[in-house]
Amino acid sequence: DVKVTQSSRYLVKRTGEKVFLECVQDMDHENMFWYRQDPGLGLRLIYFSYDVKMKEKGDIPEGYSVSREKKERFSLILESASTNQTSMYLCASRVTGGTEQFFGPGTRLTVL
Amino acid sequence: KQEVTQIPAALSVPEGENLVLNCSFTDSAIYNLQWFRQDPGKGLTSLLLIQSSQREQTSGRLNASLDKSSGRSTLYIAASQPGDSATYLCAVRGDGASGSRLTFGEGTQLTVNP
């Protein structure tokens, strides 16, 4: 079974802090994705990566950056957290040419 | 730009009922459509995936259909149980240039009452 893990289930940070959200998958998938989920807005794609050191902006990249130094790990970075980044963050992965995305358990981030 | 709509937003049924969740999408140029289940505060669990060339997929009490030309999919749940209570999300994977992206609906929150 594919396993996608996220470093924290719950995280509380202060405005202005630099925040790292980590995602690791164990199935050698090339493609990895970061989404945020908000009531009334659904899931929205922030960034995705086709392979190591490659990244593409999704629909809402503003205020975020990403890092993919190793194939199994995809990090989402909030350079200076703001209260409007309080959300549920979901990571997913998929093999190139594969049909299905596999999701992690999510990180609920609160920015005070 | 692809838009995905799910109706109803919430549904409450007694245990044992058969039910249908609806998903519609605006751009029929899709690669596949995936139904997910999400429990409160948790991640997404994939239920069924239908390729654009398929009409339906079945898994246990679940059956998903796809009518690509009309931009619709339904998720049928037979003999519903309290354990089916969750939010059900529909997601469409685009074809062509947007091929890696999933576009999600906002979900249907299902409650099955004992």
Tab-separated table of C-alpha atoms in Angstrom:
chain	number	residue	atom	x	y	z
A	1	ASP	CA	0.000	0.000	0.000
A	2	VAL	CA	1.088	3.521	-0.756
A	3	LYS	CA	1.887	5.486	2.339
A	4	VAL	CA	1.911	9.258	2.387
A	5	THR	CA	2.816	10.788	5.722
A	6	GLN	CA	2.797	14.362	6.925
A	7	SER	CA	5.046	15.566	9.712
A	8	SER	CA	2.356	17.012	11.962
A	9	ARG	CA	-1.374	16.502	12.379
A	10	TYR	CA	-1.844	19.794	14.220
A	11	LEU	CA	0.362	22.871	14.231
A	12	VAL	CA	-0.041	26.267	15.889
A	13	LYS	CA	2.205	29.115	14.784
A	14	ARG	CA	2.379	32.869	15.239
A	15	THR	CA	2.035	35.512	12.548
A	16	GLY	CA	5.345	36.170	10.856
A	17	GLU	CA	6.916	32.815	11.711
A	18	LYS	CA	8.517	30.669	9.030
A	19	VAL	CA	6.639	27.375	8.811
A	20	PHE	CA	7.704	24.098	7.231
A	21	LEU	CA	5.181	21.388	6.380
A	22	GLU	CA	6.772	18.089	5.425
A	23	CYS	CA	5.371	15.296	3.295
A	24	VAL	CA	6.994	11.922	2.682
A	25	GLN	CA	5.861	9.087	0.422
A	26	ASP	CA	7.332	5.610	0.336
A	27	MET	CA	6.391	4.393	-3.139
A	28	ASP	CA	8.975	6.154	-5.300
A	29	HIS	CA	6.340	8.410	-6.880
A	30	GLU	CA	7.625	11.165	-9.127
A	31	ASN	CA	4.647	13.513	-8.741
A	32	MET	CA	3.791	15.211	-5.467
A	33	PHE	CA	1.180	17.833	-4.656
A	34	TRP	CA	0.242	20.295	-1.924
A	35	TYR	CA	-3.387	21.373	-1.445
A	36	ARG	CA	-5.187	23.468	1.114
A	37	GLN	CA	-8.772	22.838	2.121
A	38	ASP	CA	-11.107	25.530	3.403
A	39	PRO	CA	-14.838	25.488	4.143
A	40	GLY	CA	-16.807	26.768	1.181
A	41	LEU	CA	-13.749	26.712	-1.087
A	42	GLY	CA	-12.942	23.016	-1.235
A	43	LEU	CA	-9.454	21.742	-2.026
A	44	ARG	CA	-7.197	24.053	-3.973
A	45	LEU	CA	-3.815	23.209	-5.469
A	46	ILE	CA	-0.904	25.262	-4.119
A	47	TYR	CA	2.136	23.698	-5.796
A	48	PHE	CA	3.122	20.432	-7.409
A	49	SER	CA	6.340	18.764	-8.452
A	50	TYR	CA	7.022	16.408	-11.328
A	51	ASP	CA	10.375	15.254	-10.040
A	52	VAL	CA	13.285	16.149	-7.810
A	53	LYS	CA	14.118	19.858	-7.904
A	54	MET	CA	11.161	20.527	-10.216
A	55	LYS	CA	8.139	22.536	-9.169
A	56	GLU	CA	5.087	24.099	-10.747
A	57	LYS	CA	2.690	26.671	-9.363
A	58	GLY	CA	-0.842	25.581	-8.754
A	59	ASP	CA	-3.880	27.793	-8.441
A	60	ILE	CA	-2.958	29.629	-5.222
A	61	PRO	CA	0.841	29.775	-4.834
A	62	GLU	CA	1.009	33.258	-3.317
A	63	GLY	CA	2.613	33.267	0.129
A	64	TYR	CA	4.028	29.761	-0.291
A	65	SER	CA	7.149	28.118	-1.643
A	66	VAL	CA	8.181	24.475	-1.947
A	67	SER	CA	11.277	22.335	-1.874
A	68	ARG	CA	11.885	18.921	-3.449
A	69	GLU	CA	15.490	17.906	-2.761
A	70	LYS	CA	14.744	14.186	-2.537
A	71	LYS	CA	12.210	12.175	-4.467
A	72	GLU	CA	10.329	10.987	-1.419
A	73	ARG	CA	10.011	14.364	0.306
A	74	PHE	CA	8.083	17.468	-0.671
A	75	SER	CA	8.105	20.430	1.678
A	76	LEU	CA	5.711	23.362	1.774
A	77	ILE	CA	7.146	26.557	3.208
A	78	LEU	CA	5.299	29.556	4.539
A	79	GLU	CA	7.985	32.246	4.572
A	80	SER	CA	6.037	34.558	6.882
A	81	ALA	CA	2.859	32.958	8.159
A	82	SER	CA	-0.323	35.011	8.157
A	83	THR	CA	-3.707	34.379	9.726
A	84	ASN	CA	-5.314	33.787	6.314
A	85	GLN	CA	-3.068	30.747	5.942
A	86	THR	CA	-4.918	28.997	8.742
A	87	SER	CA	-6.207	25.914	6.960
A	88	MET	CA	-6.037	22.150	6.492
A	89	TYR	CA	-3.047	21.252	4.294
A	90	LEU	CA	-3.084	17.994	2.347
A	91	CYS	CA	-0.219	16.360	0.509
A	92	ALA	CA	-0.634	13.799	-2.272
A	93	SER	CA	1.554	11.734	-4.560
A	94	ARG	CA	1.189	9.856	-7.822
A	95	VAL	CA	3.473	7.838	-10.049
A	96	THR	CA	4.143	9.351	-13.480
A	97	GLY	CA	1.573	7.932	-15.869
A	98	GLY	CA	-0.465	6.651	-12.958
A	99	THR	CA	-4.135	7.290	-12.618
A	100	GLU	CA	-4.653	7.818	-8.932
A	101	GLN	CA	-3.472	10.368	-6.374
A	102	PHE	CA	-2.836	9.123	-2.850
A	103	PHE	CA	-3.343	11.523	0.014
A	104	GLY	CA	-1.721	11.987	3.388
A	105	PRO	CA	-3.702	12.486	6.620
A	106	GLY	CA	-3.468	16.284	6.522
A	107	THR	CA	-1.967	18.967	8.746
A	108	ARG	CA	-4.314	21.409	10.414
A	109	LEU	CA	-2.378	24.658	10.722
A	110	THR	CA	-3.545	27.526	12.901
A	111	VAL	CA	-1.773	30.874	12.626
A	112	LEU	CA	-2.441	33.195	15.553
B	1	LYS	CA	-11.248	26.668	-16.320
B	2	GLN	CA	-12.713	23.440	-14.992
B	3	GLU	CA	-15.387	23.788	-12.330
B	4	VAL	CA	-16.794	20.911	-10.324
B	5	THR	CA	-20.108	21.085	-8.487
B	6	GLN	CA	-21.542	18.578	-6.053
B	7	ILE	CA	-25.192	18.352	-5.136
B	8	PRO	CA	-26.503	18.141	-2.496
B	9	ALA	CA	-24.105	19.860	-0.121
B	10	ALA	CA	-25.484	17.800	2.758
B	11	LEU	CA	-27.668	14.729	3.009
B	12	SER	CA	-29.174	12.933	5.987
B	13	VAL	CA	-30.764	9.506	5.532
B	14	PRO	CA	-31.921	6.634	7.736
B	15	GLU	CA	-29.838	3.503	7.827
B	16	GLY	CA	-30.566	1.041	5.029
B	17	GLU	CA	-31.497	3.563	2.378
B	18	ASN	CA	-29.978	3.572	-1.064
B	19	LEU	CA	-28.691	6.997	-2.055
B	20	VAL	CA	-27.137	8.916	-4.922
B	21	LEU	CA	-24.562	11.689	-4.774
B	22	ASN	CA	-24.134	13.905	-7.793
B	23	CYS	CA	-21.111	15.550	-9.361
B	24	SER	CA	-21.031	17.767	-12.436
B	25	PHE	CA	-18.112	19.320	-14.283
B	26	THR	CA	-17.956	22.036	-16.917
B	27	ASP	CA	-15.154	20.810	-19.206
B	28	SER	CA	-15.689	17.334	-20.642
B	29	ALA	CA	-12.033	16.983	-21.699
B	30	ILE	CA	-11.112	14.907	-18.676
B	31	TYR	CA	-8.603	12.123	-18.137
B	32	ASN	CA	-10.431	10.527	-15.229
B	33	LEU	CA	-12.765	11.184	-12.322
B	34	GLN	CA	-12.137	10.077	-8.768
B	35	TRP	CA	-14.454	9.803	-5.772
B	36	PHE	CA	-12.965	10.249	-2.303
B	37	ARG	CA	-14.210	9.898	1.225
B	38	GLN	CA	-13.064	12.235	3.987
B	39	ASP	CA	-13.760	11.691	7.664
B	40	PRO	CA	-13.793	14.764	9.933
B	41	GLY	CA	-10.295	16.192	10.406
B	42	LYS	CA	-8.712	13.473	8.302
B	43	GLY	CA	-7.158	13.055	4.883
B	44	LEU	CA	-8.799	11.695	1.737
B	45	THR	CA	-9.394	8.035	1.010
B	46	SER	CA	-9.862	7.074	-2.612
B	47	LEU	CA	-13.071	5.111	-3.224
B	48	LEU	CA	-13.409	4.726	-6.957
B	49	LEU	CA	-11.644	5.994	-10.057
B	50	ILE	CA	-13.269	6.037	-13.480
B	51	GLN	CA	-11.186	6.530	-16.586
B	52	SER	CA	-12.621	8.813	-19.249
B	53	SER	CA	-13.229	5.800	-21.504
B	54	GLN	CA	-15.244	3.956	-18.827
B	55	ARG	CA	-18.913	4.268	-17.922
B	56	GLU	CA	-18.861	2.918	-14.375
B	57	GLN	CA	-16.871	1.312	-11.598
B	58	THR	CA	-18.058	-0.771	-8.676
B	59	SER	CA	-16.587	-1.591	-5.307
B	60	GLY	CA	-18.733	-3.415	-2.797
B	61	ARG	CA	-21.815	-1.309	-2.056
B	62	LEU	CA	-20.491	1.603	-4.101
B	63	ASN	CA	-21.088	2.215	-7.778
B	64	ALA	CA	-19.838	5.254	-9.655
B	65	SER	CA	-20.979	6.195	-13.129
B	66	LEU	CA	-19.576	8.665	-15.614
B	67	ASP	CA	-21.290	10.447	-18.491
B	68	LYS	CA	-18.456	12.450	-19.929
B	69	SER	CA	-20.438	14.105	-22.695
B	70	SER	CA	-22.951	15.596	-20.279
B	71	GLY	CA	-20.328	16.341	-17.631
B	72	ARG	CA	-21.861	14.216	-14.892
B	73	SER	CA	-20.958	11.508	-12.465
B	74	THR	CA	-22.977	9.831	-9.743
B	75	LEU	CA	-21.928	7.832	-6.711
B	76	TYR	CA	-24.524	5.279	-5.680
B	77	ILE	CA	-24.352	3.847	-2.168
B	78	ALA	CA	-26.493	0.794	-1.530
B	79	ALA	CA	-27.925	-0.147	1.856
B	80	SER	CA	-26.307	2.765	3.675
B	81	GLN	CA	-24.787	2.268	7.141
B	82	PRO	CA	-23.887	4.705	9.939
B	83	GLY	CA	-20.226	4.031	9.141
B	84	ASP	CA	-20.787	5.600	5.719
B	85	SER	CA	-21.202	8.986	7.394
B	86	ALA	CA	-18.478	11.223	5.981
B	87	THR	CA	-17.892	13.876	3.356
B	88	TYR	CA	-17.707	12.575	-0.205
B	89	LEU	CA	-15.585	14.483	-2.685
B	90	CYS	CA	-15.529	14.251	-6.436
B	91	ALA	CA	-12.363	15.247	-8.318
B	92	VAL	CA	-11.701	15.547	-12.020
B	93	ARG	CA	-8.289	15.160	-13.593
B	94	GLY	CA	-7.865	17.281	-16.673
B	95	ASP	CA	-6.578	16.175	-20.013
B	96	GLY	CA	-3.859	17.862	-22.051
B	97	ALA	CA	-1.900	20.754	-20.582
B	98	SER	CA	-3.597	20.564	-17.191
B	99	GLY	CA	-3.155	16.813	-17.023
B	100	SER	CA	-1.590	16.626	-13.588
B	101	ARG	CA	-4.164	18.661	-11.761
B	102	LEU	CA	-7.207	17.516	-9.876
B	103	THR	CA	-10.119	19.905	-9.604
B	104	PHE	CA	-12.312	19.154	-6.618
B	105	GLY	CA	-15.935	19.754	-5.828
B	106	GLU	CA	-16.807	21.046	-2.385
B	107	GLY	CA	-18.203	17.737	-1.297
B	108	THR	CA	-21.426	16.230	-0.017
B	109	GLN	CA	-21.619	15.735	3.749
B	110	LEU	CA	-23.498	12.492	4.346
B	111	THR	CA	-25.064	11.480	7.649
B	112	VAL	CA	-26.580	8.031	7.989
B	113	ASN	CA	-28.786	7.791	11.070
B	114	PRO	CA	-29.143	4.499	12.949
